[in-house]
Coordinates of C-alpha atoms and ligand atoms in Angstrom, one line a residue:
M369 CA 0.0 0.0 0.0
S370 CA 1.5 3.5 -0.9
T371 CA 1.6 6.2 1.8
P372 CA 2.3 9.9 1.5
T373 CA 6.0 10.6 2.0
P374 CA 7.7 13.9 2.8
R375 CA 10.2 15.5 0.3
P376 CA 13.6 14.1 0.3
G377 CA 15.7 15.4 3.2
I378 CA 12.8 16.2 5.5
L379 CA 13.4 13.0 7.5
D380 CA 17.2 13.8 7.8
I381 CA 16.1 16.8 10.1
D382 CA 16.9 16.3 13.8
P383 CA 13.9 17.8 15.7
Y384 CA 14.8 20.9 17.8
V385 CA 15.1 19.9 21.4
A386 CA 13.6 22.8 23.6
G387 CA 15.1 23.4 27.0
D388 CA 13.8 21.1 30.0
S389 CA 11.0 22.5 32.1
H390 CA 10.3 19.4 34.1
A391 CA 12.1 17.8 37.0
P392 CA 9.9 15.0 38.5
G393 CA 10.2 14.8 42.3
A394 CA 12.2 18.0 42.6
P395 CA 11.3 20.4 45.4
R396 CA 10.7 23.3 43.0
I397 CA 11.7 24.3 39.4
I398 CA 14.3 27.0 38.5
K399 CA 14.2 27.0 34.7
L400 CA 17.5 28.1 33.3
S401 CA 17.3 26.2 30.1
S402 CA 15.8 28.5 27.5
N403 CA 17.5 31.9 28.0
E404 CA 14.1 33.4 29.0
C405 CA 13.9 36.7 30.9
S406 CA 13.7 35.6 34.5
L407 CA 12.2 38.9 35.8
G408 CA 9.4 38.7 33.3
P409 CA 7.9 41.3 30.9
S410 CA 6.9 44.9 31.7
P411 CA 3.7 44.8 33.7
R412 CA 2.5 47.3 31.0
A413 CA 3.0 44.7 28.5
V414 CA 0.8 42.2 30.5
A415 CA -1.9 44.8 30.9
A416 CA -1.9 45.5 27.1
F417 CA -2.1 41.7 26.5
R418 CA -5.1 41.4 28.9
E419 CA -6.8 44.4 27.3
A420 CA -6.3 42.9 23.9
G421 CA -8.4 39.9 25.1
D422 CA -11.5 42.1 24.6
H423 CA -11.0 42.2 20.9
L424 CA -10.1 38.6 20.0
Y425 CA -12.9 38.3 17.5
R426 CA -10.9 40.7 15.2
Y427 CA -8.1 39.7 12.9
P428 CA -4.8 41.4 13.9
D429 CA -3.3 44.2 11.7
S430 CA -1.7 42.2 9.0
A431 CA 1.0 44.8 8.4
A432 CA 1.6 45.4 12.1
I433 CA 1.8 49.1 11.3
A434 CA 1.8 50.7 14.8
L435 CA 4.4 48.1 16.0
R436 CA 6.7 48.5 13.1
K437 CA 6.5 52.3 13.6
A438 CA 7.4 51.8 17.3
I439 CA 10.2 49.5 16.6
A440 CA 11.5 52.0 14.0
A441 CA 11.4 54.9 16.5
E442 CA 13.0 52.9 19.3
Y443 CA 16.0 51.7 17.2
S444 CA 16.2 54.6 14.7
L445 CA 15.3 52.4 11.7
D446 CA 13.1 52.7 8.7
A447 CA 9.7 51.2 9.4
E448 CA 9.2 50.2 5.8
K449 CA 12.1 47.8 6.1
I450 CA 10.7 46.0 9.1
V451 CA 8.8 42.8 9.0
C452 CA 7.3 41.1 12.0
G453 CA 7.0 37.4 12.5
N454 CA 5.8 34.7 14.8
G455 CA 9.1 34.7 16.7
S456 CA 12.3 35.3 14.8
D457 CA 12.3 31.6 14.2
E458 CA 9.6 32.2 11.6
L459 CA 11.5 34.9 9.9
L460 CA 14.7 32.8 9.8
T461 CA 12.7 29.9 8.3
L462 CA 11.0 32.1 5.6
L463 CA 14.3 33.6 4.6
A464 CA 15.9 30.1 4.2
Q465 CA 13.0 28.9 2.2
S466 CA 13.0 31.9 0.1
Y467 CA 16.8 32.1 -0.6
A468 CA 18.0 28.6 -0.5
G469 CA 16.9 25.3 -2.1
P470 CA 18.1 22.0 -3.3
G471 CA 21.8 22.0 -4.4
D472 CA 22.5 25.2 -2.4
E473 CA 24.6 25.5 0.7
V474 CA 23.7 27.4 3.9
L475 CA 26.8 28.3 5.9
F476 CA 27.1 29.1 9.6
S477 CA 29.7 28.7 12.4
E478 CA 30.5 25.4 14.2
H479 CA 28.5 26.2 17.4
G480 CA 25.8 28.2 15.5
F481 CA 22.2 28.1 16.7
L482 CA 20.6 24.7 16.1
I483 CA 17.7 26.2 14.2
Y484 CA 20.1 26.9 11.2
P485 CA 20.7 23.3 10.2
I486 CA 17.0 22.6 10.6
I487 CA 15.7 25.4 8.3
A488 CA 18.5 24.7 5.9
R489 CA 17.4 21.2 5.5
F490 CA 13.8 22.1 5.4
S491 CA 14.5 24.4 2.5
G492 CA 16.2 21.4 0.7
A493 CA 19.7 22.9 1.0
D494 CA 22.8 21.5 2.6
P495 CA 24.0 23.1 6.0
V496 CA 27.7 23.7 6.1
T497 CA 29.6 24.7 9.2
A498 CA 32.9 26.7 9.6
P499 CA 35.1 26.1 12.6
E500 CA 35.2 28.6 15.5
A501 CA 38.3 29.9 17.2
G502 CA 38.2 30.0 21.0
L503 CA 34.4 29.7 21.1
T504 CA 34.1 32.7 18.9
V505 CA 33.0 33.1 15.2
D506 CA 36.0 33.1 13.0
V507 CA 35.3 35.4 10.0
D508 CA 38.2 33.9 7.9
A509 CA 36.9 30.4 8.5
I510 CA 33.5 31.5 7.3
L511 CA 34.9 33.1 4.3
D512 CA 36.9 30.0 3.5
G513 CA 33.7 28.0 3.7
V514 CA 32.0 30.0 0.9
T515 CA 31.6 28.1 -2.4
E516 CA 29.7 28.9 -5.5
K517 CA 26.8 27.0 -4.0
T518 CA 26.5 29.2 -0.9
R519 CA 23.4 31.2 -0.8
M520 CA 23.1 32.3 2.9
V521 CA 25.4 32.9 5.9
F522 CA 23.7 32.8 9.3
L523 CA 25.6 34.7 12.1
A524 CA 24.3 34.7 15.6
N525 CA 25.8 37.7 17.1
P526 CA 26.1 37.4 20.0
G527 CA 26.3 33.6 19.8
N528 CA 24.1 31.0 21.3
P529 CA 25.3 28.9 23.1
T530 CA 28.8 30.5 23.4
G531 CA 27.7 34.0 24.7
S532 CA 30.6 35.6 22.6
Y533 CA 30.2 38.3 20.1
L534 CA 31.9 39.7 16.9
P535 CA 32.8 43.4 17.0
T536 CA 31.3 45.6 14.2
A537 CA 34.5 45.7 12.3
E538 CA 34.6 42.0 12.0
V539 CA 31.0 41.8 10.9
V540 CA 31.8 44.4 8.2
R541 CA 34.8 42.5 7.1
L542 CA 32.6 39.4 6.8
R543 CA 30.1 41.3 4.7
E544 CA 32.8 42.7 2.4
G545 CA 34.3 39.2 1.9
L546 CA 31.0 37.6 0.7
P547 CA 29.8 37.6 -2.8
G548 CA 26.8 39.9 -3.5
T549 CA 24.6 36.9 -4.2
V550 CA 25.0 35.6 -0.7
L551 CA 22.4 36.9 1.9
L552 CA 24.0 37.5 5.3
V553 CA 21.6 37.1 8.1
L554 CA 22.7 38.8 11.4
D555 CA 20.6 37.1 14.1
G556 CA 20.6 39.5 17.0
A557 CA 18.4 37.7 19.4
Y558 CA 20.6 38.8 22.3
A559 CA 21.4 42.2 21.0
E560 CA 19.7 44.3 23.8
Y561 CA 21.9 42.7 26.4
V562 CA 25.2 43.8 24.9
T563 CA 26.8 46.9 26.3
A564 CA 30.2 46.7 24.5
D565 CA 31.0 49.9 22.6
D566 CA 32.4 48.0 19.6
Y567 CA 29.2 46.0 19.1
S568 CA 26.3 46.8 16.7
P569 CA 23.4 44.4 15.8
G570 CA 23.7 45.5 12.1
G571 CA 21.0 47.9 11.3
D572 CA 23.5 50.2 9.5
L573 CA 24.9 47.3 7.5
V574 CA 21.4 46.5 6.3
D575 CA 20.9 50.2 5.2
A576 CA 24.2 50.2 3.4
N577 CA 23.9 46.9 1.5
D578 CA 21.3 44.9 -0.4
N579 CA 22.4 41.5 1.0
V580 CA 22.2 41.9 4.7
V581 CA 19.2 41.1 7.0
M582 CA 19.0 41.7 10.7
T583 CA 16.6 39.6 12.8
R584 CA 15.6 40.5 16.4
T585 CA 13.1 39.1 19.0
F586 CA 10.7 40.1 21.8
S587 CA 11.5 36.7 23.4
K588 CA 14.6 37.7 25.3
I589 CA 15.0 41.1 27.1
F590 CA 11.4 42.0 26.6
G591 CA 10.3 38.7 28.3
L592 CA 7.6 37.8 25.8
S593 CA 8.8 34.4 24.6
G594 CA 5.4 32.8 25.2
L595 CA 3.7 35.3 22.7
R596 CA 6.1 34.5 19.8
L597 CA 7.1 37.8 18.3
G598 CA 10.2 38.6 16.3
W599 CA 11.1 41.1 13.5
C600 CA 13.7 41.6 10.9
Y601 CA 15.2 44.6 9.2
A602 CA 15.8 44.0 5.6
P603 CA 16.4 45.6 2.2
P604 CA 13.2 46.5 0.3
E605 CA 13.6 43.5 -2.1
V606 CA 13.8 41.1 0.9
V607 CA 10.9 42.8 2.6
D608 CA 8.8 42.2 -0.6
V609 CA 9.8 38.6 -0.7
L610 CA 8.9 38.1 3.0
N611 CA 5.6 39.9 2.7
R612 CA 4.7 37.5 -0.3
V613 CA 5.4 34.2 1.6
R614 CA 4.5 35.0 5.2
G615 CA 1.0 34.2 6.6
P616 CA -1.1 37.4 6.4
F617 CA -1.9 37.3 10.1
N618 CA 1.4 35.8 11.4
V619 CA 1.5 38.1 14.5
S620 CA -1.5 37.9 16.8
S621 CA -3.1 41.0 18.1
P622 CA -2.3 40.4 21.8
A623 CA 1.4 39.9 20.8
Q624 CA 1.4 43.2 18.8
A625 CA -0.2 45.0 21.8
A626 CA 2.1 43.6 24.4
A627 CA 5.2 44.3 22.3
L628 CA 4.2 47.9 21.9
A629 CA 3.7 48.4 25.6
A630 CA 7.0 46.6 26.3
L631 CA 8.9 48.9 23.9
E632 CA 7.5 51.9 25.8
D633 CA 8.5 50.7 29.1
T634 CA 12.2 51.7 28.8
V635 CA 12.6 51.8 32.6
H636 CA 11.7 48.1 32.9
T637 CA 14.1 47.2 30.0
E638 CA 16.9 49.0 31.6
K639 CA 16.1 47.3 34.9
I640 CA 16.4 43.8 33.2
R641 CA 19.7 44.8 31.5
A642 CA 21.2 46.0 34.7
A643 CA 20.1 43.1 36.8
N644 CA 21.4 40.7 34.1
G645 CA 24.8 42.4 34.2
T646 CA 25.0 42.2 37.9
W647 CA 24.0 38.5 38.2
R648 CA 26.0 37.4 35.3
A649 CA 29.1 38.9 36.7
W650 CA 28.4 37.5 40.2
T651 CA 27.5 33.9 38.9
S652 CA 30.6 33.9 36.6
Q653 CA 32.8 34.8 39.5
Q654 CA 31.3 32.3 41.9
L655 CA 31.4 29.4 39.4
S656 CA 35.0 30.3 38.5
A657 CA 35.8 30.2 42.2
L658 CA 34.5 26.6 42.2
G659 CA 37.2 25.8 39.6
L660 CA 34.8 25.8 36.7
D661 CA 35.5 27.3 33.3
V662 CA 33.1 30.2 32.6
A663 CA 33.2 31.5 29.0
P664 CA 33.0 35.3 28.9
S665 CA 29.4 36.2 27.9
V666 CA 27.6 39.4 26.8
T667 CA 24.2 37.8 26.8
N668 CA 21.7 36.5 29.4
F669 CA 23.4 33.2 29.8
V670 CA 26.8 31.7 30.6
M671 CA 28.4 28.7 29.1
V672 CA 30.2 26.6 31.8
R673 CA 32.8 23.9 31.1
F674 CA 33.0 21.0 33.6
P675 CA 35.9 18.8 34.5
D676 CA 36.4 15.4 32.6
D677 CA 36.1 13.3 35.6
P678 CA 32.7 11.2 35.3
S679 CA 31.6 12.2 38.7
H680 CA 32.0 16.0 37.9
N681 CA 31.5 16.2 34.2
A682 CA 28.7 18.1 32.5
E683 CA 26.4 15.2 32.3
A684 CA 26.8 14.5 36.1
A685 CA 26.3 18.3 36.8
N686 CA 23.2 18.3 34.7
A687 CA 21.7 15.3 36.6
F688 CA 22.7 16.7 40.0
L689 CA 21.1 20.2 39.2
T690 CA 17.9 18.6 37.8
A691 CA 17.5 16.4 40.7
D692 CA 17.4 19.7 42.7
G693 CA 14.9 21.2 40.3
I694 CA 17.5 23.6 38.6
L695 CA 17.4 23.1 34.8
P696 CA 20.4 24.1 32.8
R697 CA 20.7 23.2 29.0
R698 CA 22.9 20.3 27.9
I699 CA 24.7 21.5 24.7
A700 CA 26.3 18.1 23.5
N701 CA 24.3 18.7 20.3
Y702 CA 26.1 22.0 19.7
G703 CA 29.4 20.0 19.8
L704 CA 30.0 21.0 23.4
P705 CA 29.4 17.9 25.5
D706 CA 31.7 19.1 28.3
S707 CA 29.7 22.2 28.9
L708 CA 26.2 23.4 30.1
R709 CA 24.5 26.6 29.1
I710 CA 22.9 28.3 32.1
T711 CA 20.5 31.3 31.8
I712 CA 21.1 34.1 34.2
G713 CA 18.1 34.1 36.5
T714 CA 17.1 36.3 39.5
E715 CA 19.3 37.0 42.5
A716 CA 17.6 34.2 44.5
E717 CA 17.8 31.7 41.5
M718 CA 21.5 32.4 41.0
G719 CA 22.1 32.0 44.8
E720 CA 20.4 28.5 44.7
L721 CA 22.3 27.5 41.5
V722 CA 25.7 28.4 43.1
A723 CA 24.8 26.6 46.3
T724 CA 23.9 23.4 44.5
L725 CA 27.0 23.5 42.2
T726 CA 29.2 24.1 45.3
R727 CA 27.6 20.9 46.8
F728 CA 28.2 19.1 43.4
M729 CA 31.9 20.2 43.2
E730 CA 32.5 19.3 46.9
K731 CA 31.2 15.8 46.6
S732 CA 33.6 12.9 45.9
Ligands
PLP1445 C1 20.4 32.9 18.4 C2 18.9 32.8 18.5 N1 18.2 33.2 17.5 C3 16.9 33.1 17.5 C4 16.2 32.7 18.5 C5 14.7 32.7 18.4 O1 14.0 33.5 19.0 P1 12.4 33.6 18.8 O2 11.9 33.3 20.1 O3 12.2 35.0 18.4 O4 11.9 32.7 17.7 C6 16.9 32.2 19.6 C7 16.1 31.6 20.8 O5 16.6 31.2 21.7 C8 18.2 32.3 19.7 O6 19.0 31.9 20.8

């Protein structure tokens, strides 16, 4: 009997594994596995979301006009070059499907975000990786990886799960080294956390070139992961393509309303950024004092390398933390089996994390 079969390549896709949120039998859960904003969204965003509940019988604004204008004003961008999506994941997927296909290559760095190989394969293209140097994207290695089949380069800047970043000059050098036919996608999911002077998420590069796109999200510093809202800033030709292929109502009205209010509450955003900086520094220092290797991070998470000894390695640490209800992210599938990625939580959560890891490192 014949059965429907998916396109060639679809069954080669490894499903994305989301961060753990369950720890059966644990006293309580501290979820540090998905780089969410532990202090939550602005109360004004939650109020706007609730208010939107009174209008659910209406379709959302298909063009997200008010939201795009507000994003443009906040980041000094051109609203006409912004497209909103159901999470930045949706926009990354639509870009891959629109610009890469069978026989093409999609290039990204060794420890690049795991969505990239998934969406490359979904579009029928071959994912290709370039080595990193010292847990940081290596521009020369990416340029060396370009072939006549390369259609797209994805660069998470800052990187997930490494937490490192490329300074603007390096991103410019990458862009200049790419053929004009290759679309460079700058994924700035964590951009709002970066305070380094030599960092820029890439809006200027989009304005100056016709082969650069920047993607951003409301899932991280704005604390709206559950609503699914991302956006991209792109040249007019790319905007035109995305507006042809996206769902006409891909961003719900509660998501648009909440995001607008979140953008306005700059005091809340600054509070989140400051708290993240404080507790990232404290956590990094405490874990280093335990003898763990903490990679420098500009994001809302840290990557921690554990010793090789089987009773203190990353797998054992993950099991020990999980038994105590503290959920980090294993990153063996990012090629980093000796490390865990840990989201920066609240002061209380980081205190519990450090206390549990202290017990873990002290046990024989
Ligand atoms: C590097 C990177 N890009 C994109 C995303 C997707 O974010 P969104 O929630 O907007 O789909 C994430 C989420 O973790 C991420 O880490």
